[in-house]
Tab-separated table of C-alpha atoms in Angstrom:
chain	number	residue	atom	x	y	z
D	19	UNK	CA	-174.753	-19.371	-80.936
D	20	UNK	CA	-172.166	-16.625	-80.711
D	21	UNK	CA	-171.436	-14.354	-83.487
D	22	UNK	CA	-167.931	-15.848	-83.893
D	23	UNK	CA	-169.419	-19.324	-84.171
D	24	UNK	CA	-172.166	-18.369	-86.379
D	25	UNK	CA	-169.664	-16.651	-88.830
D	26	UNK	CA	-167.409	-19.619	-88.703
D	27	UNK	CA	-170.289	-21.951	-89.582
D	28	UNK	CA	-171.037	-19.768	-92.527
D	29	UNK	CA	-167.463	-19.831	-93.706
D	30	UNK	CA	-167.253	-23.575	-93.215
D	31	UNK	CA	-170.287	-24.299	-95.337
D	32	UNK	CA	-168.953	-22.000	-98.104
D	33	UNK	CA	-165.575	-23.551	-98.014
D	34	UNK	CA	-167.270	-26.999	-98.249
D	35	UNK	CA	-169.304	-25.920	-101.297
D	36	UNK	CA	-166.205	-24.540	-102.944
D	37	UNK	CA	-164.099	-27.589	-102.281
D	38	UNK	CA	-166.837	-30.029	-103.497
D	39	UNK	CA	-166.763	-28.280	-106.917
D	40	UNK	CA	-163.084	-29.061	-107.510
D	41	UNK	CA	-162.048	-31.705	-109.991
D	42	UNK	CA	-158.995	-33.607	-108.670
D	43	UNK	CA	-156.688	-34.026	-111.622
D	44	UNK	CA	-153.730	-36.306	-111.888
D	45	UNK	CA	-150.282	-35.861	-113.747
D	46	UNK	CA	-147.409	-38.068	-113.476
D	47	UNK	CA	-144.624	-36.706	-111.101
D	48	UNK	CA	-141.163	-36.146	-112.637
D	49	UNK	CA	-138.079	-34.839	-110.996
D	50	UNK	CA	-137.035	-31.467	-112.133
D	51	UNK	CA	-134.241	-28.830	-112.011
D	52	UNK	CA	-136.413	-26.096	-113.526
D	53	UNK	CA	-136.652	-22.814	-111.578
D	54	UNK	CA	-140.437	-22.961	-111.361
D	55	UNK	CA	-142.979	-24.044	-108.797
D	56	UNK	CA	-144.032	-27.709	-108.939
D	57	UNK	CA	-147.749	-27.740	-109.752
D	58	UNK	CA	-149.934	-28.404	-106.680
D	59	UNK	CA	-153.114	-30.011	-105.735
D	60	UNK	CA	-155.642	-27.370	-104.867
D	61	UNK	CA	-159.031	-26.588	-103.561
D	62	UNK	CA	-160.266	-23.226	-105.022
D	63	UNK	CA	-161.854	-20.657	-102.879
D	64	UNK	CA	-162.999	-18.619	-105.847
D	65	UNK	CA	-166.523	-19.659	-105.321
D	66	UNK	CA	-166.408	-18.130	-101.844
D	67	UNK	CA	-166.218	-14.458	-102.960
D	68	UNK	CA	-169.799	-13.683	-102.436
D	69	UNK	CA	-170.248	-15.644	-99.230
D	70	UNK	CA	-167.005	-14.313	-97.654
D	71	UNK	CA	-167.573	-10.749	-98.486
D	72	UNK	CA	-170.639	-10.843	-96.205
D	73	UNK	CA	-168.815	-12.288	-93.289
D	74	UNK	CA	-166.520	-9.466	-92.191
D	75	UNK	CA	-163.433	-10.130	-90.055
D	76	UNK	CA	-164.354	-13.466	-88.783
D	77	UNK	CA	-161.015	-14.804	-87.708
D	78	UNK	CA	-159.529	-13.188	-84.668
D	79	UNK	CA	-158.287	-16.531	-83.420
D	80	UNK	CA	-155.443	-17.932	-81.442
D	81	UNK	CA	-153.286	-21.042	-81.749
D	82	UNK	CA	-152.434	-22.269	-78.237
D	83	UNK	CA	-149.956	-24.986	-78.522
D	84	UNK	CA	-149.628	-28.006	-76.330
D	85	UNK	CA	-146.694	-30.290	-76.017
D	86	UNK	CA	-142.931	-29.674	-76.580
D	87	UNK	CA	-141.729	-33.230	-76.130
D	88	UNK	CA	-137.995	-34.114	-76.210
D	89	UNK	CA	-138.742	-37.181	-78.436
D	90	UNK	CA	-141.475	-38.577	-80.707
D	91	UNK	CA	-145.021	-37.709	-79.919
D	92	UNK	CA	-146.489	-39.664	-76.894
D	93	UNK	CA	-149.742	-40.423	-78.719
D	94	UNK	CA	-150.501	-43.852	-80.077
D	95	UNK	CA	-148.281	-44.957	-83.018
D	96	UNK	CA	-149.809	-44.822	-86.329
D	97	UNK	CA	-150.698	-48.229	-87.710
D	98	UNK	CA	-149.363	-49.442	-90.995
D	99	UNK	CA	-151.510	-49.603	-94.057
D	100	UNK	CA	-151.288	-51.311	-97.503
D	101	UNK	CA	-149.537	-49.450	-100.218
D	102	UNK	CA	-151.301	-46.693	-101.797
D	103	UNK	CA	-150.445	-44.242	-104.671
D	104	UNK	CA	-148.568	-41.131	-103.439
D	105	UNK	CA	-150.199	-37.824	-104.100
D	106	UNK	CA	-149.498	-36.280	-107.423
D	107	UNK	CA	-149.840	-32.654	-108.752
D	108	UNK	CA	-152.376	-30.925	-110.979
D	109	UNK	CA	-151.322	-28.735	-113.740
D	110	UNK	CA	-151.379	-25.027	-113.232
D	111	UNK	CA	-150.144	-22.103	-115.427
D	112	UNK	CA	-148.474	-18.894	-114.422
D	113	UNK	CA	-145.074	-17.088	-114.029
D	114	UNK	CA	-142.077	-18.820	-112.234
D	115	UNK	CA	-142.439	-18.583	-108.471
D	116	UNK	CA	-139.929	-16.860	-106.322
D	117	UNK	CA	-141.363	-18.137	-103.065
D	118	UNK	CA	-142.900	-21.261	-101.533
D	119	UNK	CA	-146.632	-21.812	-101.281
D	120	UNK	CA	-147.986	-21.234	-97.793
D	121	UNK	CA	-151.609	-21.475	-98.877
D	122	UNK	CA	-151.710	-25.032	-97.851
D	123	UNK	CA	-153.194	-27.299	-95.224
D	124	UNK	CA	-151.927	-30.852	-94.320
D	125	UNK	CA	-153.779	-34.148	-94.870
D	126	UNK	CA	-152.650	-37.471	-93.179
D	127	UNK	CA	-150.899	-40.576	-94.464
D	128	UNK	CA	-150.990	-43.507	-92.018
D	129	UNK	CA	-147.633	-44.476	-90.980
D	130	UNK	CA	-146.033	-41.403	-92.565
D	131	UNK	CA	-145.983	-37.671	-91.824
D	132	UNK	CA	-148.702	-35.567	-93.430
D	133	UNK	CA	-148.359	-33.815	-96.745
D	134	UNK	CA	-149.508	-30.399	-97.943
D	135	UNK	CA	-152.780	-29.791	-99.991
D	136	UNK	CA	-153.070	-26.316	-101.676
D	137	UNK	CA	-156.152	-24.059	-100.942
D	138	UNK	CA	-156.911	-20.675	-102.327
D	139	UNK	CA	-157.033	-18.411	-99.342
D	140	UNK	CA	-159.505	-15.535	-99.291
D	141	UNK	CA	-157.178	-12.599	-99.322
D	142	UNK	CA	-159.701	-9.973	-97.943
D	143	UNK	CA	-160.046	-11.930	-94.775
D	144	UNK	CA	-156.686	-13.333	-94.193
D	145	UNK	CA	-154.710	-10.108	-93.531
D	146	UNK	CA	-153.278	-11.047	-90.171
D	147	UNK	CA	-151.331	-14.131	-89.250
D	148	UNK	CA	-154.065	-15.174	-86.750
D	149	UNK	CA	-156.629	-14.934	-89.541
D	150	UNK	CA	-154.509	-17.085	-91.951
D	151	UNK	CA	-154.047	-19.817	-89.239
D	152	UNK	CA	-157.684	-19.879	-88.476
D	153	UNK	CA	-158.592	-20.052	-92.154
D	154	UNK	CA	-156.244	-23.015	-92.637
D	155	UNK	CA	-157.674	-24.908	-89.632
D	156	UNK	CA	-161.270	-24.140	-90.829
D	157	UNK	CA	-160.303	-25.374	-94.196
D	158	UNK	CA	-159.375	-28.678	-92.834
D	159	UNK	CA	-162.868	-29.322	-91.372
D	160	UNK	CA	-164.412	-28.314	-94.664
D	161	UNK	CA	-162.312	-30.535	-96.877
D	162	UNK	CA	-164.407	-33.605	-97.798
D	163	UNK	CA	-163.029	-36.940	-97.353
D	164	UNK	CA	-163.450	-37.712	-101.084
D	165	UNK	CA	-161.675	-34.550	-102.202
D	166	UNK	CA	-158.225	-35.430	-100.842
D	167	UNK	CA	-155.408	-36.696	-102.960
D	168	UNK	CA	-155.018	-40.501	-103.354
D	169	UNK	CA	-153.290	-42.243	-100.489
D	170	UNK	CA	-154.236	-39.468	-97.950
D	171	UNK	CA	-156.951	-38.912	-95.403
D	172	UNK	CA	-158.648	-35.874	-93.706
D	173	UNK	CA	-159.553	-37.192	-90.332
D	174	UNK	CA	-161.040	-33.814	-89.440
D	175	UNK	CA	-163.962	-34.114	-92.067
D	176	UNK	CA	-167.156	-34.840	-90.321
D	177	UNK	CA	-165.492	-35.180	-86.983
D	178	UNK	CA	-166.150	-33.407	-83.718
D	179	UNK	CA	-164.739	-29.971	-84.694
D	180	UNK	CA	-167.486	-28.281	-86.627
D	181	UNK	CA	-166.252	-24.689	-86.437
D	182	UNK	CA	-165.121	-21.934	-84.127
D	183	UNK	CA	-161.371	-21.158	-83.859
D	184	UNK	CA	-159.568	-18.561	-81.773
D	185	UNK	CA	-155.873	-17.838	-82.391
D	186	UNK	CA	-153.352	-15.848	-80.436
D	187	UNK	CA	-149.622	-15.629	-81.220
D	188	UNK	CA	-146.751	-14.874	-78.808
D	189	UNK	CA	-143.356	-14.941	-80.609
D	190	UNK	CA	-143.011	-18.130	-82.592
D	191	UNK	CA	-145.760	-19.829	-80.508
D	192	UNK	CA	-149.378	-19.954	-81.612
D	193	UNK	CA	-152.219	-20.906	-79.350
D	194	UNK	CA	-155.430	-22.253	-81.065
D	195	UNK	CA	-158.555	-22.817	-79.189
D	196	UNK	CA	-161.257	-24.841	-80.958
D	197	UNK	CA	-164.933	-24.864	-79.960
D	198	UNK	CA	-165.858	-28.530	-79.402
D	199	UNK	CA	-168.667	-27.994	-76.967
D	200	UNK	CA	-167.192	-30.741	-74.751
D	201	UNK	CA	-167.467	-33.448	-77.266
D	202	UNK	CA	-164.903	-35.946	-77.857
D	203	UNK	CA	-162.972	-36.514	-80.996
D	204	UNK	CA	-163.772	-39.626	-83.056
D	205	UNK	CA	-160.608	-41.696	-83.411
D	206	UNK	CA	-162.162	-45.105	-84.393
D	207	UNK	CA	-160.674	-45.058	-87.886
D	208	UNK	CA	-157.345	-46.552	-88.401
D	209	UNK	CA	-154.470	-44.004	-87.726
D	210	UNK	CA	-156.994	-41.342	-86.715
D	211	UNK	CA	-155.557	-40.377	-83.418
D	212	UNK	CA	-152.013	-39.784	-84.688
D	213	UNK	CA	-153.350	-38.305	-87.944
D	214	UNK	CA	-155.485	-35.644	-86.326
D	215	UNK	CA	-152.621	-34.469	-84.163
D	216	UNK	CA	-150.280	-34.395	-87.051
D	217	UNK	CA	-152.814	-32.521	-89.386
D	218	UNK	CA	-153.510	-29.797	-86.655
D	219	UNK	CA	-149.910	-29.188	-85.766
D	220	UNK	CA	-148.539	-29.174	-89.251
D	221	UNK	CA	-151.392	-26.903	-90.594
D	222	UNK	CA	-151.093	-24.346	-87.718
D	223	UNK	CA	-147.316	-24.192	-88.042
D	224	UNK	CA	-147.358	-23.589	-91.671
D	225	UNK	CA	-147.623	-19.904	-91.002
D	226	UNK	CA	-144.175	-18.361	-91.390
D	227	UNK	CA	-142.610	-17.510	-88.144
D	228	UNK	CA	-144.648	-20.103	-86.179
D	229	UNK	CA	-142.645	-23.156	-85.046
D	230	UNK	CA	-144.795	-24.473	-82.154
D	231	UNK	CA	-148.528	-24.614	-81.356
D	232	UNK	CA	-150.635	-25.275	-78.320
D	233	UNK	CA	-154.159	-26.507	-79.030
D	234	UNK	CA	-156.930	-26.033	-76.499
D	235	UNK	CA	-160.708	-26.311	-76.458
D	236	UNK	CA	-163.851	-24.387	-75.412
D	237	UNK	CA	-162.163	-21.322	-74.011
D	238	UNK	CA	-158.620	-22.634	-72.947
D	239	UNK	CA	-159.447	-26.140	-71.437
D	240	UNK	CA	-156.985	-28.949	-72.076
D	241	UNK	CA	-157.647	-30.828	-75.274
D	242	UNK	CA	-157.432	-34.637	-75.728
D	243	UNK	CA	-157.612	-36.649	-78.901
D	244	UNK	CA	-158.077	-40.297	-78.034
D	245	UNK	CA	-155.396	-41.100	-75.487
D	246	UNK	CA	-153.160	-38.118	-76.728
D	247	UNK	CA	-153.327	-35.132	-74.483
D	248	UNK	CA	-152.217	-31.670	-75.574
D	249	UNK	CA	-150.320	-30.643	-72.547
D	250	UNK	CA	-147.504	-28.527	-73.892
D	251	UNK	CA	-146.568	-26.674	-77.024
D	252	UNK	CA	-145.879	-28.997	-80.038
D	253	UNK	CA	-143.428	-28.590	-82.951
D	254	UNK	CA	-143.634	-30.668	-86.137
D	255	UNK	CA	-140.647	-32.779	-84.948
D	256	UNK	CA	-142.644	-33.715	-81.869
D	257	UNK	CA	-145.452	-35.376	-83.918
D	258	UNK	CA	-143.867	-36.598	-87.127
D	259	UNK	CA	-143.188	-40.092	-85.570
D	260	UNK	CA	-139.421	-40.256	-86.137
D	261	UNK	CA	-136.729	-40.111	-83.491
D	262	UNK	CA	-135.875	-36.321	-83.382
D	263	UNK	CA	-132.774	-34.803	-85.041
D	264	UNK	CA	-131.405	-31.975	-83.106
D	265	UNK	CA	-131.388	-28.694	-85.102
D	266	UNK	CA	-128.199	-27.837	-83.151
D	267	UNK	CA	-126.467	-30.910	-84.615
D	268	UNK	CA	-122.905	-30.337	-85.748
D	269	UNK	CA	-122.605	-30.722	-89.505
D	270	UNK	CA	-121.180	-33.956	-90.870
D	271	UNK	CA	-117.930	-33.864	-93.000
D	272	UNK	CA	-117.346	-36.683	-95.484
D	273	UNK	CA	-113.742	-37.256	-96.722
D	274	UNK	CA	-113.678	-38.921	-100.067
D	275	UNK	CA	-110.540	-40.941	-101.047
D	276	UNK	CA	-109.938	-41.196	-104.690
D	277	UNK	CA	-109.383	-44.860	-105.853
D	278	UNK	CA	-107.092	-45.304	-107.584
D	279	UNK	CA	-105.315	-42.215	-106.484
D	280	UNK	CA	-104.446	-39.358	-106.726
D	281	UNK	CA	-107.726	-37.483	-107.404
D	282	UNK	CA	-108.032	-36.455	-111.096
D	283	UNK	CA	-106.920	-32.910	-111.767
D	284	UNK	CA	-109.691	-32.154	-114.195
D	285	UNK	CA	-112.444	-29.599	-113.314
D	286	UNK	CA	-115.136	-31.100	-111.050
D	287	UNK	CA	-118.539	-30.707	-112.779
D	288	UNK	CA	-121.726	-31.428	-110.879
D	289	UNK	CA	-125.401	-31.582	-111.435
D	290	UNK	CA	-128.323	-32.415	-109.004
D	291	UNK	CA	-131.762	-33.909	-109.122
D	292	UNK	CA	-134.422	-34.776	-106.664
D	293	UNK	CA	-137.345	-37.095	-106.295
D	294	UNK	CA	-140.291	-37.172	-103.838
D	295	UNK	CA	-142.186	-40.444	-103.090
D	296	UNK	CA	-140.912	-42.155	-106.206
D	297	UNK	CA	-137.957	-44.103	-104.663
D	298	UNK	CA	-140.230	-45.517	-101.881
D	299	UNK	CA	-143.320	-44.020	-100.232
D	300	UNK	CA	-142.385	-41.189	-97.972
D	301	UNK	CA	-138.745	-41.101	-99.199
D	302	UNK	CA	-137.293	-37.880	-100.543
D	303	UNK	CA	-134.067	-38.273	-102.396
D	304	UNK	CA	-131.586	-35.512	-103.490
D	305	UNK	CA	-128.808	-36.678	-105.702
D	306	UNK	CA	-125.631	-34.834	-106.805
D	307	UNK	CA	-123.886	-36.491	-109.778
D	308	UNK	CA	-120.229	-35.930	-110.518
D	309	UNK	CA	-119.786	-35.567	-114.297
D	310	UNK	CA	-116.049	-35.129	-114.284
D	311	UNK	CA	-113.238	-35.033	-111.527
D	312	UNK	CA	-114.107	-36.137	-108.071
D	313	UNK	CA	-114.647	-34.077	-104.877
D	314	UNK	CA	-112.236	-34.685	-102.079
D	315	UNK	CA	-114.882	-34.039	-99.483
D	316	UNK	CA	-118.318	-32.737	-98.803
D	317	UNK	CA	-120.209	-31.434	-95.824
D	318	UNK	CA	-123.888	-31.462	-94.684
D	319	UNK	CA	-125.216	-29.146	-92.045
D	320	UNK	CA	-128.776	-28.568	-90.841
D	321	UNK	CA	-129.887	-25.254	-89.540
D	322	UNK	CA	-133.222	-23.561	-88.489
D	323	UNK	CA	-134.373	-21.131	-91.139
D	324	UNK	CA	-136.245	-17.882	-90.720
D	325	UNK	CA	-139.124	-18.461	-93.155
D	326	UNK	CA	-140.461	-14.982	-92.660
D	327	UNK	CA	-137.367	-13.369	-94.146
D	328	UNK	CA	-136.675	-16.140	-96.612
D	329	UNK	CA	-139.511	-16.460	-99.109
D	330	UNK	CA	-138.141	-19.694	-100.665
D	331	UNK	CA	-137.524	-21.311	-97.275
D	332	UNK	CA	-139.142	-23.862	-95.048
D	333	UNK	CA	-138.642	-24.430	-91.250
D	334	UNK	CA	-135.201	-25.739	-91.764
D	335	UNK	CA	-132.535	-25.872	-94.305
D	336	UNK	CA	-130.066	-28.772	-94.957
D	337	UNK	CA	-126.997	-27.350	-96.541
D	338	UNK	CA	-124.531	-29.383	-98.653
D	339	UNK	CA	-121.202	-27.882	-99.674
D	340	UNK	CA	-119.307	-29.815	-102.385
D	341	UNK	CA	-116.179	-29.052	-104.180
D	342	UNK	CA	-116.929	-28.355	-107.898
D	343	UNK	CA	-119.401	-26.384	-109.989
D	344	UNK	CA	-122.998	-27.202	-110.721
D	345	UNK	CA	-124.025	-26.399	-114.223
D	346	UNK	CA	-127.462	-25.002	-113.226
D	347	UNK	CA	-127.265	-22.723	-110.287
D	348	UNK	CA	-130.524	-21.079	-109.245
D	349	UNK	CA	-133.643	-21.556	-107.270
D	350	UNK	CA	-136.246	-24.530	-107.859
D	351	UNK	CA	-139.519	-24.281	-106.032
D	352	UNK	CA	-140.605	-27.833	-105.300
D	353	UNK	CA	-143.455	-27.582	-102.685
D	354	UNK	CA	-143.770	-31.319	-102.133
D	355	UNK	CA	-143.662	-32.301	-98.625
D	356	UNK	CA	-140.982	-32.304	-97.052
D	357	UNK	CA	-139.003	-30.546	-99.832
D	358	UNK	CA	-140.051	-26.867	-100.319
D	359	UNK	CA	-137.197	-25.657	-102.568
D	360	UNK	CA	-133.624	-26.284	-103.673
D	361	UNK	CA	-131.298	-23.280	-103.976
D	362	UNK	CA	-127.962	-23.892	-105.783
D	363	UNK	CA	-125.028	-21.349	-105.626
D	364	UNK	CA	-121.557	-21.608	-107.070
D	365	UNK	CA	-118.687	-19.562	-105.603
D	366	UNK	CA	-114.866	-20.063	-106.153
D	367	UNK	CA	-115.109	-23.673	-107.362
D	368	UNK	CA	-117.525	-24.771	-104.648
D	369	UNK	CA	-121.265	-25.521	-104.959
D	370	UNK	CA	-123.699	-24.963	-102.079
D	371	UNK	CA	-127.066	-26.704	-102.151
D	372	UNK	CA	-129.619	-25.559	-99.757
D	373	UNK	CA	-132.640	-27.826	-99.305
D	374	UNK	CA	-135.495	-25.945	-97.621
D	375	UNK	CA	-137.539	-28.423	-95.609
D	376	UNK	CA	-140.884	-28.647	-93.819
D	377	UNK	CA	-139.333	-30.365	-90.877
D	378	UNK	CA	-136.064	-31.968	-89.797
D	379	UNK	CA	-136.700	-35.645	-90.344
D	380	UNK	CA	-133.869	-38.127	-90.312
D	381	UNK	CA	-131.644	-38.407	-93.391
D	382	UNK	CA	-129.131	-40.869	-94.693
D	383	UNK	CA	-126.019	-40.171	-96.756
D	384	UNK	CA	-124.384	-42.576	-99.294
D	385	UNK	CA	-121.931	-42.401	-102.126
D	386	UNK	CA	-122.172	-44.520	-105.271
D	387	UNK	CA	-119.842	-45.181	-108.290
D	388	UNK	CA	-120.372	-45.621	-112.057
D	389	UNK	CA	-121.211	-42.846	-112.217
D	390	UNK	CA	-120.003	-41.161	-108.881
D	391	UNK	CA	-122.979	-39.778	-106.967
D	392	UNK	CA	-123.678	-38.220	-103.588
D	393	UNK	CA	-127.084	-39.487	-102.409
D	394	UNK	CA	-129.142	-38.010	-99.561
D	395	UNK	CA	-132.412	-39.804	-98.567
D	396	UNK	CA	-134.823	-38.289	-96.074
D	397	UNK	CA	-137.909	-39.962	-94.423
D	398	UNK	CA	-139.726	-43.111	-95.159
D	399	UNK	CA	-142.251	-45.070	-93.024
D	400	UNK	CA	-141.635	-44.114	-89.429
D	401	UNK	CA	-141.867	-47.806	-88.255
D	402	UNK	CA	-139.402	-48.829	-90.814
D	403	UNK	CA	-136.485	-46.668	-89.751
D	404	UNK	CA	-134.219	-47.007	-86.750
D	405	UNK	CA	-130.991	-45.262	-86.034
D	406	UNK	CA	-128.926	-47.624	-88.287
D	407	UNK	CA	-131.475	-49.462	-90.415
D	408	UNK	CA	-133.977	-48.184	-93.015
D	409	UNK	CA	-136.234	-50.656	-94.731
D	410	UNK	CA	-137.810	-49.293	-98.075
D	411	UNK	CA	-139.587	-52.487	-99.241
D	412	UNK	CA	-141.674	-54.237	-98.252
D	413	UNK	CA	-143.747	-51.470	-96.815
D	414	UNK	CA	-145.827	-51.793	-93.637
D	415	UNK	CA	-149.282	-53.393	-94.436
D	416	UNK	CA	-147.928	-55.166	-97.592
D	417	UNK	CA	-149.287	-58.667	-97.910
D	418	UNK	CA	-147.071	-61.679	-97.071
D	419	UNK	CA	-146.125	-63.183	-100.358
D	420	UNK	CA	-144.525	-66.544	-101.178
D	421	UNK	CA	-141.513	-64.678	-102.296
D	422	UNK	CA	-140.504	-60.878	-101.891
D	423	UNK	CA	-137.631	-58.657	-102.015
D	424	UNK	CA	-136.332	-56.605	-99.185
D	425	UNK	CA	-134.554	-53.285	-99.853
D	426	UNK	CA	-133.157	-50.546	-97.686
D	427	UNK	CA	-129.966	-49.076	-96.259
D	428	UNK	CA	-127.776	-49.437	-93.094
D	429	UNK	CA	-125.078	-47.510	-91.401
D	430	UNK	CA	-123.977	-50.527	-89.452
D	431	UNK	CA	-120.209	-51.009	-89.313
D	432	UNK	CA	-120.613	-54.561	-90.454
D	433	UNK	CA	-120.680	-56.159	-94.072
D	434	UNK	CA	-124.023	-57.880	-93.344
D	435	UNK	CA	-127.461	-57.476	-92.017
D	436	UNK	CA	-129.534	-60.167	-90.506
D	437	UNK	CA	-133.124	-60.887	-90.965
D	438	UNK	CA	-135.928	-63.143	-89.750
D	439	UNK	CA	-139.586	-63.706	-90.393
D	440	UNK	CA	-142.183	-64.342	-87.601
D	441	UNK	CA	-145.675	-65.677	-87.838
D	442	UNK	CA	-148.700	-64.092	-86.140
D	443	UNK	CA	-147.792	-65.863	-82.861
D	444	UNK	CA	-144.364	-64.377	-83.091
D	445	UNK	CA	-142.623	-67.735	-83.790
D	446	UNK	CA	-139.572	-67.492	-86.080
D	447	UNK	CA	-140.361	-69.262	-89.395
D	448	UNK	CA	-137.340	-68.178	-91.340
D	449	UNK	CA	-134.066	-66.373	-90.768
D	450	UNK	CA	-130.822	-65.548	-92.581
D	451	UNK	CA	-127.976	-63.150	-93.304
D	452	UNK	CA	-127.663	-60.627	-96.236
D	453	UNK	CA	-124.690	-58.716	-97.564
D	454	UNK	CA	-124.549	-54.886	-97.723
D	455	UNK	CA	-122.840	-52.584	-100.071
D	456	UNK	CA	-119.400	-50.924	-99.346
D	457	UNK	CA	-119.567	-47.839	-97.158
D	458	UNK	CA	-117.242	-45.928	-94.903
D	459	UNK	CA	-117.504	-43.933	-91.662
D	460	UNK	CA	-121.133	-42.702	-91.031
D	461	UNK	CA	-122.293	-43.314	-94.501
D	462	UNK	CA	-125.164	-45.585	-95.313
D	463	UNK	CA	-124.950	-48.529	-97.619
D	464	UNK	CA	-127.713	-50.264	-99.700
D	465	UNK	CA	-128.893	-53.839	-99.165
D	466	UNK	CA	-131.226	-55.952	-101.345
D	467	UNK	CA	-132.072	-59.632	-100.948
D	468	UNK	CA	-134.950	-61.889	-101.848
D	469	UNK	CA	-136.870	-63.916	-99.213
D	470	UNK	CA	-138.600	-67.057	-99.966
D	471	UNK	CA	-141.483	-66.246	-97.516
D	472	UNK	CA	-143.249	-68.999	-95.675
D	473	UNK	CA	-146.049	-70.514	-97.614
D	474	UNK	CA	-147.210	-72.829	-94.898
D	475	UNK	CA	-147.828	-69.803	-92.426
D	476	UNK	CA	-151.197	-68.293	-92.035
D	477	UNK	CA	-152.194	-64.858	-90.814
D	478	UNK	CA	-150.006	-61.663	-90.527
D	479	UNK	CA	-146.297	-62.023	-90.517
D	480	UNK	CA	-143.391	-59.766	-89.142
D	481	UNK	CA	-140.146	-59.055	-91.054
D	482	UNK	CA	-137.352	-58.121	-88.789
D	483	UNK	CA	-134.086	-56.531	-89.971
D	484	UNK	CA	-131.227	-55.914	-87.644
D	485	UNK	CA	-127.350	-56.223	-87.386
D	486	UNK	CA	-124.921	-57.795	-84.872
D	487	UNK	CA	-121.154	-57.239	-84.363
D	488	UNK	CA	-118.916	-60.332	-84.552
D	489	UNK	CA	-118.999	-62.224	-81.185
D	490	UNK	CA	-121.556	-59.898	-79.801
D	491	UNK	CA	-125.152	-61.212	-79.228
D	492	UNK	CA	-126.587	-57.760	-78.937
D	493	UNK	CA	-129.132	-57.054	-81.801
D	494	UNK	CA	-128.906	-53.415	-82.863
D	495	UNK	CA	-131.049	-51.349	-85.108
D	496	UNK	CA	-133.998	-53.591	-85.165
D	497	UNK	CA	-136.796	-52.640	-87.657
D	498	UNK	CA	-140.062	-54.658	-87.576
D	499	UNK	CA	-142.276	-54.462	-90.640
D	500	UNK	CA	-145.747	-55.912	-90.361
D	501	UNK	CA	-146.981	-57.856	-93.420
D	502	UNK	CA	-150.837	-57.936	-93.322
D	503	UNK	CA	-153.224	-60.471	-94.630
D	504	UNK	CA	-156.222	-58.901	-96.373
């Protein structure tokens, strides 16, 4: 066994012992506008001090990335699962944070992008970027399956990779070579293939300044996970499972007509809030509430962010400019995937909200009244979102019930959405039309309707939601949600 492999084995065992001793604590999640870091789940490395001190500089490793696809990752789609609680945070004490937490690795959620999990990095041996990337990857294989937050999985625990990481960096590309000794990855578990790919790519690119990664094995050979081949460098957007959003996208401008007009002349006062995983699993919501007056317009613009020079930033920032003044400008560190932070500034009667994000997943904008609100939703189950339909409930894997409620949003230029229910043989057993809320332009509108279900049907069922223009048989925006028995 090489010295590098032996050192990595020692570190892995030490990490395992440290993680095993941690008590996973639960606290209810609440939205916040406080300028403090949201408490995080964590695995402590404090118990490693003695073991790590004996290892020396064991991480001189390289992240060699593998696949820069123009669309979603080409690996097998992640299967849906039954509803599970979203990860919540454990309480920590300390001074307000001015930067986001990069001492994290990512654990998988089947049907959703991965979420971050805090670890205490051994400072003495994570001096270089290469060392920090290697430490995060090693931490993944040391994180026990029963130590992850509820509703998540660590597919690298007790898998083929048992230690040995080599990382090199060239610009914003990291190359990571894993010692697998020519063994194949185990992907028999539901969602494992997509989950392993997502965990590796998100964890490696957590390092500030790294946007893409190429994974290889055993000294630079091409690595395969199930049917997925790491053939090119990968970004997070290549593997998160959604249709990609171009970071060069021109910002959206939303003109708001006052009704009844004209717009009130009183000062426009704003306040904002956020919620992660509480609206629906995997959905992040940012809301701007107008307490007086009404903005005549607002704009949204995504841009790539330099997370080396911006301590509070993520890989991207979604900027919202709104007429009016927010009562609470400042910085809120969130650190709940995908929302890392919210920075609010007010200048000359205009408020700018900067949402620091882990990735650039699809978003949906809507406006609501009584009270007037601008609402931005991001993400959700990847299989439940198309370019013009997003189904929030039921979630993939939910059981087919005698009666259930369908909720979601659409940007279709129609006043209705259509739905149908199929049995396990794909026969249509029920269908109908449901109204949607009022919306204009490229905004999204909510829909909510109850379905009677099909008590006589047996086995899994499929809910389909789509829309059609008048006189046009073409079905658009189709979303299929699998309802599973057992």
